[in-house]
PDB file of C-alpha atoms in Angstrom:
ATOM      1  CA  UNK A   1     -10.720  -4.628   1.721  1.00 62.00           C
ATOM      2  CA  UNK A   2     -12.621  -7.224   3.868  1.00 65.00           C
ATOM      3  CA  UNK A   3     -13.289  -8.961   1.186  1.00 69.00           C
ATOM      4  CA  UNK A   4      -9.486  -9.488  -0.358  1.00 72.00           C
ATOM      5  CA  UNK A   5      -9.614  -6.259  -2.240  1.00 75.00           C
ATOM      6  CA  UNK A   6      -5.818  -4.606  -2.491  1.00 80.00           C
ATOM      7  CA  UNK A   7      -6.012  -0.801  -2.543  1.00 85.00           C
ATOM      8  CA  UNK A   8      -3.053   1.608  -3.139  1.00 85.00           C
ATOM      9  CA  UNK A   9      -3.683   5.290  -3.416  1.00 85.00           C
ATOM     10  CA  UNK A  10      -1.311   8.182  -4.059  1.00 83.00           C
ATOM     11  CA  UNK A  11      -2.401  11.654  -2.355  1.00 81.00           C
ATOM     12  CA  UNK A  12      -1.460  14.759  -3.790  1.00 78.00           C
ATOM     13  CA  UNK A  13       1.187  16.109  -1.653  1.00 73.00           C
ATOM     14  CA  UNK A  14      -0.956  19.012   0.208  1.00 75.00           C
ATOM     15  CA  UNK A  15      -2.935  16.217   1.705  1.00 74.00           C
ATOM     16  CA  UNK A  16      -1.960  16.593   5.493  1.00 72.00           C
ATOM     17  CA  UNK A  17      -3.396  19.751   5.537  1.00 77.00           C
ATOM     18  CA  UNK A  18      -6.825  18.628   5.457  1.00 80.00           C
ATOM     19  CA  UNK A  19      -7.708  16.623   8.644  1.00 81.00           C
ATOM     20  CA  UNK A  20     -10.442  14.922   6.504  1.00 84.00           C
ATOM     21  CA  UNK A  21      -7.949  13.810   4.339  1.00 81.00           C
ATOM     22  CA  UNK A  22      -5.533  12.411   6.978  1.00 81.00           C
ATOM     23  CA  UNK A  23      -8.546  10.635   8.463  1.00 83.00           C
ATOM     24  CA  UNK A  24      -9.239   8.796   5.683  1.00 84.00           C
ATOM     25  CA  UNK A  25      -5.971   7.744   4.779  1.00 83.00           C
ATOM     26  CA  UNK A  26      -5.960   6.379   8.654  1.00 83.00           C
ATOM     27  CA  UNK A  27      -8.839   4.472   8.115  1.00 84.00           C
ATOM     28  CA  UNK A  28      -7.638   2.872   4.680  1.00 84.00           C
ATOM     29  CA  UNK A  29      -4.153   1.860   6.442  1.00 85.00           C
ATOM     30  CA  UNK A  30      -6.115   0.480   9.264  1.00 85.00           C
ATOM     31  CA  UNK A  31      -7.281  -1.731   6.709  1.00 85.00           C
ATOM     32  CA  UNK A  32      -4.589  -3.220   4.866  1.00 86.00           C
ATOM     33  CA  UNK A  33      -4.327  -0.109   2.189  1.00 85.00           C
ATOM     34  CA  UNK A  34      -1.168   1.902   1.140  1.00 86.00           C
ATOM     35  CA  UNK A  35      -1.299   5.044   1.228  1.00 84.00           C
ATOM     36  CA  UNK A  36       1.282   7.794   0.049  1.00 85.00           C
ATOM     37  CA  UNK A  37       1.586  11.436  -0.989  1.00 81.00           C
ATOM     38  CA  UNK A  38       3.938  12.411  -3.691  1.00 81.00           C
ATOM     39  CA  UNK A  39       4.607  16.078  -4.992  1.00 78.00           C
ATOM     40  CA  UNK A  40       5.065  15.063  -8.358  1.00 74.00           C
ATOM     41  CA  UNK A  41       2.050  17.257  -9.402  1.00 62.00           C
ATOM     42  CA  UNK A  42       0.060  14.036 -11.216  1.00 69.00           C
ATOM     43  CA  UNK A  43      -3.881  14.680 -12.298  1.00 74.00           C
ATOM     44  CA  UNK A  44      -6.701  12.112 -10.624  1.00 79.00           C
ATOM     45  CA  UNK A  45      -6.510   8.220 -11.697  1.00 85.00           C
ATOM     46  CA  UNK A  46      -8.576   5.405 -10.279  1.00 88.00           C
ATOM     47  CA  UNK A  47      -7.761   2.459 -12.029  1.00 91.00           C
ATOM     48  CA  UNK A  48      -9.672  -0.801 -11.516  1.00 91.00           C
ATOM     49  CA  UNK A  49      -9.212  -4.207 -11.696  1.00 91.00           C
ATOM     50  CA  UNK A  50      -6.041  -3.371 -14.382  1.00 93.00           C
ATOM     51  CA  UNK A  51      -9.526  -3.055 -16.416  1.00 95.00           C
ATOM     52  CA  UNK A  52     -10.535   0.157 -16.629  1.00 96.00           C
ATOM     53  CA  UNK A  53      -9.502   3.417 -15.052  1.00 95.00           C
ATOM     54  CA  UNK A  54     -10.722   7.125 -14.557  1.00 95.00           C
ATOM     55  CA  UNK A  55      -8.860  10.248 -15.119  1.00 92.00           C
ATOM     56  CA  UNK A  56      -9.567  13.790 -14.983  1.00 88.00           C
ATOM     57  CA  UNK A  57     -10.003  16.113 -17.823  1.00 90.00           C
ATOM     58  CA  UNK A  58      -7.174  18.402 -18.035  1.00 86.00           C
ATOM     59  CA  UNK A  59      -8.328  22.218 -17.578  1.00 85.00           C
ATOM     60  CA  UNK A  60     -11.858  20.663 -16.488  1.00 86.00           C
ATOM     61  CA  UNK A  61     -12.429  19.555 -12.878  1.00 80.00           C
ATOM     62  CA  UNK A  62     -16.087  19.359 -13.500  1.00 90.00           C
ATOM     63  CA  UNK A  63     -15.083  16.233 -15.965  1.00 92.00           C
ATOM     64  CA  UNK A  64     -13.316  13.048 -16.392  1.00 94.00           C
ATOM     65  CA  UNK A  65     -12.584  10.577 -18.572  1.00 94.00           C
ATOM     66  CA  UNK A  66     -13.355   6.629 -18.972  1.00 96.00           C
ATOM     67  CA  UNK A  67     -10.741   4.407 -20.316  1.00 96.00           C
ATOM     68  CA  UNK A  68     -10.894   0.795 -21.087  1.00 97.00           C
ATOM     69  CA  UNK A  69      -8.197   0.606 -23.869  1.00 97.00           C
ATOM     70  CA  UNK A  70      -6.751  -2.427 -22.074  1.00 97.00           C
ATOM     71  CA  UNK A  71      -3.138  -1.160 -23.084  1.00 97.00           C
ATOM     72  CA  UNK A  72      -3.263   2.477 -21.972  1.00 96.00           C
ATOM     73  CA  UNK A  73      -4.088   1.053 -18.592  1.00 96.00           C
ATOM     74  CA  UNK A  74      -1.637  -1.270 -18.353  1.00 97.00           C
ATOM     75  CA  UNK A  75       0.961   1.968 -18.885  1.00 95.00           C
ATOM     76  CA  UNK A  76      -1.192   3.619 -16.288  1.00 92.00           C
ATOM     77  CA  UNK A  77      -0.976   0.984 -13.950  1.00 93.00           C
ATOM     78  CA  UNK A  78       2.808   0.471 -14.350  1.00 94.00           C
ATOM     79  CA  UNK A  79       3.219   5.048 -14.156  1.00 89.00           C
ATOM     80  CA  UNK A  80       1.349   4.567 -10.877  1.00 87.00           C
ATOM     81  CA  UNK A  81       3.516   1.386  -9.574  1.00 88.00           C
ATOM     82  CA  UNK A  82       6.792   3.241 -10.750  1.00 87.00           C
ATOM     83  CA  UNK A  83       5.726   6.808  -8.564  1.00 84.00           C
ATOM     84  CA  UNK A  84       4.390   4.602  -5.077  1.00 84.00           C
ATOM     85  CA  UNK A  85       7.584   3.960  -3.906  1.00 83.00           C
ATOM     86  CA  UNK A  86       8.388   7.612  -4.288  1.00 84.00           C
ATOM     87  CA  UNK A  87       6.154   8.776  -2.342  1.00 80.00           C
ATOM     88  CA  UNK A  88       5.987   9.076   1.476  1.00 76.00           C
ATOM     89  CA  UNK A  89       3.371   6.843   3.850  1.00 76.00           C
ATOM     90  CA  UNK A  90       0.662   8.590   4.729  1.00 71.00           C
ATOM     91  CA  UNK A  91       1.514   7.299   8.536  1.00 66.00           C
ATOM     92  CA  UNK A  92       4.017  10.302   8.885  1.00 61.00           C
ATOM     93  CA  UNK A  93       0.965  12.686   8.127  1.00 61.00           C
ATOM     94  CA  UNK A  94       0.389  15.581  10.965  1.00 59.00           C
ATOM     95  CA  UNK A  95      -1.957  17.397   9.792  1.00 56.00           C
ATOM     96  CA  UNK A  96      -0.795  20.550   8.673  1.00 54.00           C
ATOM     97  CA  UNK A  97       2.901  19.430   8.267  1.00 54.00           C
ATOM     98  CA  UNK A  98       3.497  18.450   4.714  1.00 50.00           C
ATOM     99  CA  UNK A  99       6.898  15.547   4.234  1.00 51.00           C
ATOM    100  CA  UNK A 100       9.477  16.641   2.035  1.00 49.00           C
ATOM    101  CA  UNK A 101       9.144  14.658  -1.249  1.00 51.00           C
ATOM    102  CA  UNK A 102      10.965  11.791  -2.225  1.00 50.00           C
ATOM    103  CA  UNK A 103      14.419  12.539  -3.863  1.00 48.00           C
TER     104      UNK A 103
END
């Protein structure tokens, strides 16, 4: 992010219970990132560059899958920007208190 990159991640909503977790989130918000958890129960994206994007296999944790359709990640990419705001900032984690979800 020092070098203009944006980054926006979405945790999966048991995040604060692993301090690991919550330290990394620190460290990306310290940065410029935002960072949220949301309950909503989503698989593992990365998306890059509105390029390309990485998902997990379903059933298979051991696996994921390369995209580069350049439509399918544009729906990806608008999924994730429609979920953010629904999710809490990672600055109220405690570790070991999870937020209610967003209603």
């Amino acid at each position: 992010m020092e070098r203009g990159v944006s980054s926006r991640s979405i945790y999966q909503h048991p995040a604060p219970y692993s301090q690991h977790t919550v330290e990394v989130a620190e460290r990306m918000v310290e940065r410029g990132a935002e960072t949220r958890t949301s309950a909503d129960g989503s698989d593992r994206m990365l998306i890059y560059d509105r390029k390309a994007a990485v998902v997990s296999v379903q059933g298979d944790s051991a696996h994921a899958l390369a995209v580069y359709e350049l439509n399918l990640v544009a729906f990806m990419v608008s999924s994730f920007v429609r979920l953010l705001p629904r999710g809490w900032p990672t600055r109220s984690f405690h570790v070991g208190r999870v937020p209610l979800p967003a209603s």
